[in-house]
Coordinates of C-alpha atoms in Angstrom, one line a residue:
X1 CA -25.2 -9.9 13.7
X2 CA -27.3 -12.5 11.4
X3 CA -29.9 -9.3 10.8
X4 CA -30.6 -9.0 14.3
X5 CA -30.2 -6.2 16.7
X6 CA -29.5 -7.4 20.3
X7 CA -30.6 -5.7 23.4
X8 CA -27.9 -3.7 25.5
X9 CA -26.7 -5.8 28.8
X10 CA -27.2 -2.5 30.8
X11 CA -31.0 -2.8 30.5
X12 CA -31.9 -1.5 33.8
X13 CA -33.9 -4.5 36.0
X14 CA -37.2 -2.9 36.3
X15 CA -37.1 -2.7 32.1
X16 CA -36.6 -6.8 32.8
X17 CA -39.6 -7.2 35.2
X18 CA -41.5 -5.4 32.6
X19 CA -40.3 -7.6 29.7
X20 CA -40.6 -10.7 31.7
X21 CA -44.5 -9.5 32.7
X22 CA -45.6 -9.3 29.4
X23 CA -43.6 -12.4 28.1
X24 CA -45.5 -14.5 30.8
X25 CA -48.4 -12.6 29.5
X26 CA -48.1 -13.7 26.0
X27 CA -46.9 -17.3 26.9
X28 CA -50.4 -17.7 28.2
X29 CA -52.4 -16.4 25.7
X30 CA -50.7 -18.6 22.9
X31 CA -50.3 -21.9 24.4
X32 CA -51.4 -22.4 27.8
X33 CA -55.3 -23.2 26.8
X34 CA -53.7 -26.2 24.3
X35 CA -51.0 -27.3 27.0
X36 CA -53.6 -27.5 29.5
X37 CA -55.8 -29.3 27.0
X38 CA -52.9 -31.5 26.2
X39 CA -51.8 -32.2 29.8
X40 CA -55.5 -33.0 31.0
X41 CA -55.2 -36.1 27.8
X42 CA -51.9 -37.5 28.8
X43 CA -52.3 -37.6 32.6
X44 CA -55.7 -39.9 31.4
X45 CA -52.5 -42.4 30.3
X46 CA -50.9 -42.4 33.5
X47 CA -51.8 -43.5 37.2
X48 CA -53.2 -40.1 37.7
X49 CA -55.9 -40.2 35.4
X50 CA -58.4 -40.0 37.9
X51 CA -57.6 -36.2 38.0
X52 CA -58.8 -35.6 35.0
X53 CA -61.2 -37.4 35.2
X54 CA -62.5 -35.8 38.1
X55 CA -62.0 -32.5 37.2
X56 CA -64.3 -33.3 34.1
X57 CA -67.2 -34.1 35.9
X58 CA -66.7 -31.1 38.1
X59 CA -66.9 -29.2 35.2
X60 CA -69.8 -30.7 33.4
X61 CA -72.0 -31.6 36.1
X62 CA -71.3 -28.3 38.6
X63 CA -69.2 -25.9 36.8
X64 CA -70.1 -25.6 33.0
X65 CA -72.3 -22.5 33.6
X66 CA -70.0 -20.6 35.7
X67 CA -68.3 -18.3 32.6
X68 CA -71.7 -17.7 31.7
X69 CA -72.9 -16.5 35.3
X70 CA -70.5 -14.0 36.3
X71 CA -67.3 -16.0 36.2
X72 CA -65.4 -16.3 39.5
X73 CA -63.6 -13.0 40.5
X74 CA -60.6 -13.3 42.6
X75 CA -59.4 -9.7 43.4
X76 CA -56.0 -11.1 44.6
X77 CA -55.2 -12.0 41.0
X78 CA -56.6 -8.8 39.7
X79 CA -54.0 -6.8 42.2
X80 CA -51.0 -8.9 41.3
X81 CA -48.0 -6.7 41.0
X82 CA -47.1 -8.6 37.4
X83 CA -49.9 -6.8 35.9
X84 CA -48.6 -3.3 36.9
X85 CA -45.0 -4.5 35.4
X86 CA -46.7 -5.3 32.0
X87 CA -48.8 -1.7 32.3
X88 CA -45.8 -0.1 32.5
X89 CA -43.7 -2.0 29.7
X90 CA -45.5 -0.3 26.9
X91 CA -46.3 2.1 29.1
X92 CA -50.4 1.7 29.3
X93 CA -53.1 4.4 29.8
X94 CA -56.4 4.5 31.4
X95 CA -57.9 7.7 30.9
X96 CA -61.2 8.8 31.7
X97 CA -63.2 11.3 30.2
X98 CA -66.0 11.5 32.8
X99 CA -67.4 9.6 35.8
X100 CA -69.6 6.8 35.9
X101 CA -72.4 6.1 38.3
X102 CA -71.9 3.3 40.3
X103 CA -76.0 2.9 40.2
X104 CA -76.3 2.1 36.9
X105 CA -74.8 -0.7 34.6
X106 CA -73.1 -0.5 31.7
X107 CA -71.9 -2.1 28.4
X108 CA -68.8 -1.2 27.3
X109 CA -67.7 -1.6 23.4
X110 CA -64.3 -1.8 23.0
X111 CA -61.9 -0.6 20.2
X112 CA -60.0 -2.0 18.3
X113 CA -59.3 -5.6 19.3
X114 CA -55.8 -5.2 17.9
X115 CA -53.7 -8.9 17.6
X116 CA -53.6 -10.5 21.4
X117 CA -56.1 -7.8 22.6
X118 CA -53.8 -6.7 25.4
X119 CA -55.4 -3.7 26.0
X120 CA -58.7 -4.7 27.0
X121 CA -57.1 -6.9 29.0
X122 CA -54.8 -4.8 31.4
X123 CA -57.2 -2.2 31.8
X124 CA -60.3 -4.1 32.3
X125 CA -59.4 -7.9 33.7
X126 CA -56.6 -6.4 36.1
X127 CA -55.4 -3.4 38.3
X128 CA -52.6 -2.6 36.1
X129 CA -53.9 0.8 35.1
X130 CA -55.8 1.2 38.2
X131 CA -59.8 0.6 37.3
X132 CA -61.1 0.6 40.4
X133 CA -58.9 3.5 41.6
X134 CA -60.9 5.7 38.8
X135 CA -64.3 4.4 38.3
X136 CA -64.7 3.4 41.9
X137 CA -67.9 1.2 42.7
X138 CA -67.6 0.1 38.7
X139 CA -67.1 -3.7 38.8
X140 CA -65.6 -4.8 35.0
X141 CA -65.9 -8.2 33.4
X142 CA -64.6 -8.4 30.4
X143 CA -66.3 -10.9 27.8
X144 CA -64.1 -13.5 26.1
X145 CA -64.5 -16.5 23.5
X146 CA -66.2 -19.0 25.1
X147 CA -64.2 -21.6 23.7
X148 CA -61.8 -20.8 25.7
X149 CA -63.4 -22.3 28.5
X150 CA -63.9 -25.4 27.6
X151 CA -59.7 -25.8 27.9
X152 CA -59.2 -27.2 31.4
X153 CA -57.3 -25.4 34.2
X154 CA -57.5 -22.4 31.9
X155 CA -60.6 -21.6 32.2
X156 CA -60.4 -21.0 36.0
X157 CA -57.3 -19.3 35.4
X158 CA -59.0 -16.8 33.3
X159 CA -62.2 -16.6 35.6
X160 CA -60.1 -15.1 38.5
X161 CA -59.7 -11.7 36.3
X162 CA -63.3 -11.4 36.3
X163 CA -63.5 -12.6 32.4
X164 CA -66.8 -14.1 31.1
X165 CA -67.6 -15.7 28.3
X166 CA -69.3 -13.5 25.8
X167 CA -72.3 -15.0 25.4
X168 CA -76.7 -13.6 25.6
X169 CA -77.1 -15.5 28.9
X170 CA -73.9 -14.0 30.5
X171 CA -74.8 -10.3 29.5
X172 CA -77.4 -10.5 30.6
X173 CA -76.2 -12.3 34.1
X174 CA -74.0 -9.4 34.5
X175 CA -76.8 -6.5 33.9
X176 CA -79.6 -8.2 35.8
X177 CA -78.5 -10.7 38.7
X178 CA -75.7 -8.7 40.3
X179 CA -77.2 -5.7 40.9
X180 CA -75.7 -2.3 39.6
X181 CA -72.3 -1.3 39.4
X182 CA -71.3 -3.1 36.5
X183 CA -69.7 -3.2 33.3
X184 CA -69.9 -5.7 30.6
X185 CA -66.9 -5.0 28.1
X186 CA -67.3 -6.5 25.3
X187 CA -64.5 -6.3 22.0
X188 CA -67.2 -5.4 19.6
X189 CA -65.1 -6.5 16.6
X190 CA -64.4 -9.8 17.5
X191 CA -61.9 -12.2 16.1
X192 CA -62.5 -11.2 12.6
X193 CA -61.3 -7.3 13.8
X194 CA -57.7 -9.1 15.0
X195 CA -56.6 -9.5 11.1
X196 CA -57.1 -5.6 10.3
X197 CA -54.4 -4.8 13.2
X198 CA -52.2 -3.5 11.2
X199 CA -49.9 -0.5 12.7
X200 CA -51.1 2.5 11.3
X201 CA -54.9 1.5 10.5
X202 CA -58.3 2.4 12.2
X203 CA -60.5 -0.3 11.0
X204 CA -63.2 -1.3 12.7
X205 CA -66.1 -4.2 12.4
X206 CA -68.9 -2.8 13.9
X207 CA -71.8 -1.6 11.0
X208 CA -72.8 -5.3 11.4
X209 CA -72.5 -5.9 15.4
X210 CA -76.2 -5.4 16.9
X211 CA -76.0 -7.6 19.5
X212 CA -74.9 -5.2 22.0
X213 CA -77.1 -2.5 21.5
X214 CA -80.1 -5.0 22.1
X215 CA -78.7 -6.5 25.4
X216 CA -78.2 -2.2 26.5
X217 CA -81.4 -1.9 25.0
X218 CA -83.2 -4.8 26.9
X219 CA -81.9 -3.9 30.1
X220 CA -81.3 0.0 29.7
X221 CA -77.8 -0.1 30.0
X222 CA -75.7 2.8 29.3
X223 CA -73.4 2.3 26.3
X224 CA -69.9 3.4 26.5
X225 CA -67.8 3.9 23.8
X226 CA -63.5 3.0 24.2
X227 CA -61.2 3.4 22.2
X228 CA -57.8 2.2 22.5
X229 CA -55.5 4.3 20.6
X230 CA -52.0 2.2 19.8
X231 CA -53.6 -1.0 20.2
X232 CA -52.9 -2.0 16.5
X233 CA -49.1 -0.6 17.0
X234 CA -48.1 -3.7 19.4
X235 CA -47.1 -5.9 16.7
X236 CA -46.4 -6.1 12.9
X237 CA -49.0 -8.5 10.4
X238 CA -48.5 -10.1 7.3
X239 CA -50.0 -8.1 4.6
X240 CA -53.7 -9.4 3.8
X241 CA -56.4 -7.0 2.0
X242 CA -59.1 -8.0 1.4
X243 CA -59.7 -10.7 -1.1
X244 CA -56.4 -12.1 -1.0
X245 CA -55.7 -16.3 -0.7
X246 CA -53.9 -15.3 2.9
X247 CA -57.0 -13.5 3.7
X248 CA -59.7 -15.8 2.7
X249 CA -57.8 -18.9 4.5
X250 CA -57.8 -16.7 7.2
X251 CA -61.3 -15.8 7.1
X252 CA -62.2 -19.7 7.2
X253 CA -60.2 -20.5 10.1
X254 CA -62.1 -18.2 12.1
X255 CA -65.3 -18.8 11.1
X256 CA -64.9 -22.6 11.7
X257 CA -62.8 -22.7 15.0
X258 CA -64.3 -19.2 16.2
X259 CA -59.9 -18.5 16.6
X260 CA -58.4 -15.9 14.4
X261 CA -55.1 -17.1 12.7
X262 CA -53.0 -13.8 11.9
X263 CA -49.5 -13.9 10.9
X264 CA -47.9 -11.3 13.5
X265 CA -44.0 -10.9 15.0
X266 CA -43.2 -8.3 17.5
X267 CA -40.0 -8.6 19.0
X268 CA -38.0 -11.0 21.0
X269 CA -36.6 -11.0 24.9
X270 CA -33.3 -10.6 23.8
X271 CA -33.3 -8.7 20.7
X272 CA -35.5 -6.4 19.0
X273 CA -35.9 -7.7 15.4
X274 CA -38.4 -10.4 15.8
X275 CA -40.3 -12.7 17.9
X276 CA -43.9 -12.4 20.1
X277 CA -43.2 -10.3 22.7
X278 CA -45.2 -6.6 21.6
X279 CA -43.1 -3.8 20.8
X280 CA -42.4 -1.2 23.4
X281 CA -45.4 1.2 22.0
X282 CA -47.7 3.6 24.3
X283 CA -51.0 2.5 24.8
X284 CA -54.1 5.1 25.9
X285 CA -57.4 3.8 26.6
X286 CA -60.2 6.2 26.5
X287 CA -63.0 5.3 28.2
X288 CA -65.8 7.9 26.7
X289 CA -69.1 9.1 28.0
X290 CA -71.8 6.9 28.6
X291 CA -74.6 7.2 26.2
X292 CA -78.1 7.1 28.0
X293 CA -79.7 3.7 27.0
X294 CA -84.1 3.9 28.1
X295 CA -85.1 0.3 29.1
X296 CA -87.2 -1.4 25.9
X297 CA -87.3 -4.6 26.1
X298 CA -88.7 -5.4 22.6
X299 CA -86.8 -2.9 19.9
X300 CA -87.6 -2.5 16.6
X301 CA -85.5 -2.8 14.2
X302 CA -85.3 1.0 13.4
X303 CA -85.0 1.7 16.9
X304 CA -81.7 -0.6 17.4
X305 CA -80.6 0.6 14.0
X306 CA -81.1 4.7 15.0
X307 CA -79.3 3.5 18.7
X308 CA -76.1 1.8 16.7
X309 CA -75.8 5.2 14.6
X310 CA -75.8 7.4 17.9
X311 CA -72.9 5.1 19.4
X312 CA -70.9 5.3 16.4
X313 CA -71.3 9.0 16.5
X314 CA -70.3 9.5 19.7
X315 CA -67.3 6.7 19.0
X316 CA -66.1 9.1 16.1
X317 CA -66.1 12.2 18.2
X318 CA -64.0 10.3 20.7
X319 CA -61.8 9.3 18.3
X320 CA -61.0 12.7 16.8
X321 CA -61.2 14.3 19.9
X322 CA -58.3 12.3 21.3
X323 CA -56.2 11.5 17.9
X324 CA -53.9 14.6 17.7
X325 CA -52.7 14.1 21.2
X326 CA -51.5 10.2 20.6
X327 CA -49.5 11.1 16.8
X328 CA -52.9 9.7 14.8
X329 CA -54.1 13.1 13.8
X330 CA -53.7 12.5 9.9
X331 CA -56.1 9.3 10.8
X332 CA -59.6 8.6 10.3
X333 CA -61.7 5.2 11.6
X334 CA -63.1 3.0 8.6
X335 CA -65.8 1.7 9.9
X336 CA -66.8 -1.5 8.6

């Protein structure tokens, strides 16, 4: 009917929790930053605009560091049982290729960022693929915009995952002021990766991304290398190579608001033809093995340069080790 292909009424209800998990999931990442922001401008209109008001100068004269010092864990939200619904929706994969030494610290890059970056997120801001359960002692904090924490209300949601804005001074919070056990995971592509996640493509941004082999570098952090093989599946994009008008609008979004802008549908709640909800794709994250990273705290630029070669070696020899068990071994990564 009208082009559309409805879901069956039988659905089973656990195929509902999951559905509703991930619809809460998107619902948040889309517009609850701008509603908050929204909300925290109209209540300044109304008899309660003390609140805001309040909560601003909480903010900027006590909290405004805070994403860049660790964030503000609560493992509670990390454990809730909606995140294990929306693991299981695609289904979702953590798999790990070796241990990790709960002595050290590390700095995960993560690959690709795919359209919402969903994968980074359930496997690294939550329990839903059970982190802890597999790198025990290994404390994650995954390293967002830091726009977005300048969007009241959201920003503290956010925190209680354990995300952190990605920023110099929070890296380097993370590797040096907590101690060892932890993991900086940072989506090495960015923004600009989200408008190559295209179902089907390997593209990368990373020949240009030094930053975080300096911050391993500085502070002799092991480098490990994910990949998240059916990341770029979850949803279908608007055709933009390279060069395009689409792509070059695109392009200037993101490098004035910091947002990327692509033009994606996945599927709806009710139906399976279109809408934002992801398709119903597997998802398997391979966390690889670390790469010993010798403290120097003033590289050269060879010396970064010769590190970034060795981590994309060892991120290729993941890829293709893994590939022909996830239906990707006709694929190869373009690395850009």
């Amino acid at each position: 009917m009208f082009g559309l292909e409805f879901a069956p009424l039988n659905i089973p209800m656990k195929r509902r929790l999951q559905t509703a998990a991930v619809l809460q999931w998107c619902l948040c990442f889309l517009l609850l930053g701008h509603s908050c922001c929204i909300l925290a401008v109209v209540l300044l209109f109304t008899r309660w605009w003390w609140f805001s008001l309040l909560y601003a100068c909480w903010v900027f004269f006590y909290d405004l560091d805070t994403p860049h010092r660790g964030g503000r864990r609560v493992q509670w939200v990390r454990n809730w049982a909606v995140w294990k619904y929306m693991a299981k929706y695609f289904p979702m994969e953590l798999v790990k290729s070796t241990d990790l030494d709960p002595e050290k610290n590390y700095v995960f890059g993560f690959h690709p960022h795919g359209v919402l970056g969903a994968g980074a997120f359930v496997n690294f801001s939550t329990e839903g693929t059970h982190f802890s359960e597999k790198f025990p002692g290994i404390r994650p904090h995954l390293l967002i915009l830091s726009g977005i924490f300048w969007m009241p209300w959201h920003r503290d949601y956010v925190m209680t995952s354990g995300c952190c804005a990605v920023s110099r001074e929070s890296v380097e919070w993370i590797l040096t002021r907590q101690g060892t056990g932890n993991a900086a995971v940072i989506v090495i592509g960015g923004a600009i990766e989200v408008l190559d996640a295209m179902p089907g493509k390997c593209t990368l941004t990373l020949k240009k991304r030094k930053g975080f082999i300096r911050m391993a570098m500085k502070h002799g952090a092991d480098l490990v290398p994910v990949y998240s093989f059916g990341e770029n599946e979850m949803y279908t994009q608007v055709k933009n190579p390279p060069g395009s008008f689409i792509r070059k609008f695109q392009t200037k979004v993101q490098r004035f608001t910091g947002f990327a802008t692509p033009l994606f549908h996945g599927r709806g709640v009710f139906q399976y033809t279109f809408g934002i909800v992801p398709y119903r794709k597997p998802i398997h994250t391979i966390v690889g093995t670390p790469i010993p990273v010798e403290k120097n705290e003033n590289p050269t630029e060879e010396e970064v340069v010769a590190l970034q070669k060795k981590y994309i070696a060892e991120l290729t020899v993941l890829f293709n080790k893994y590939k022909g068990l996830y239906d990707m071994e006709d694929h190869e990564l373009d690395i850009q």
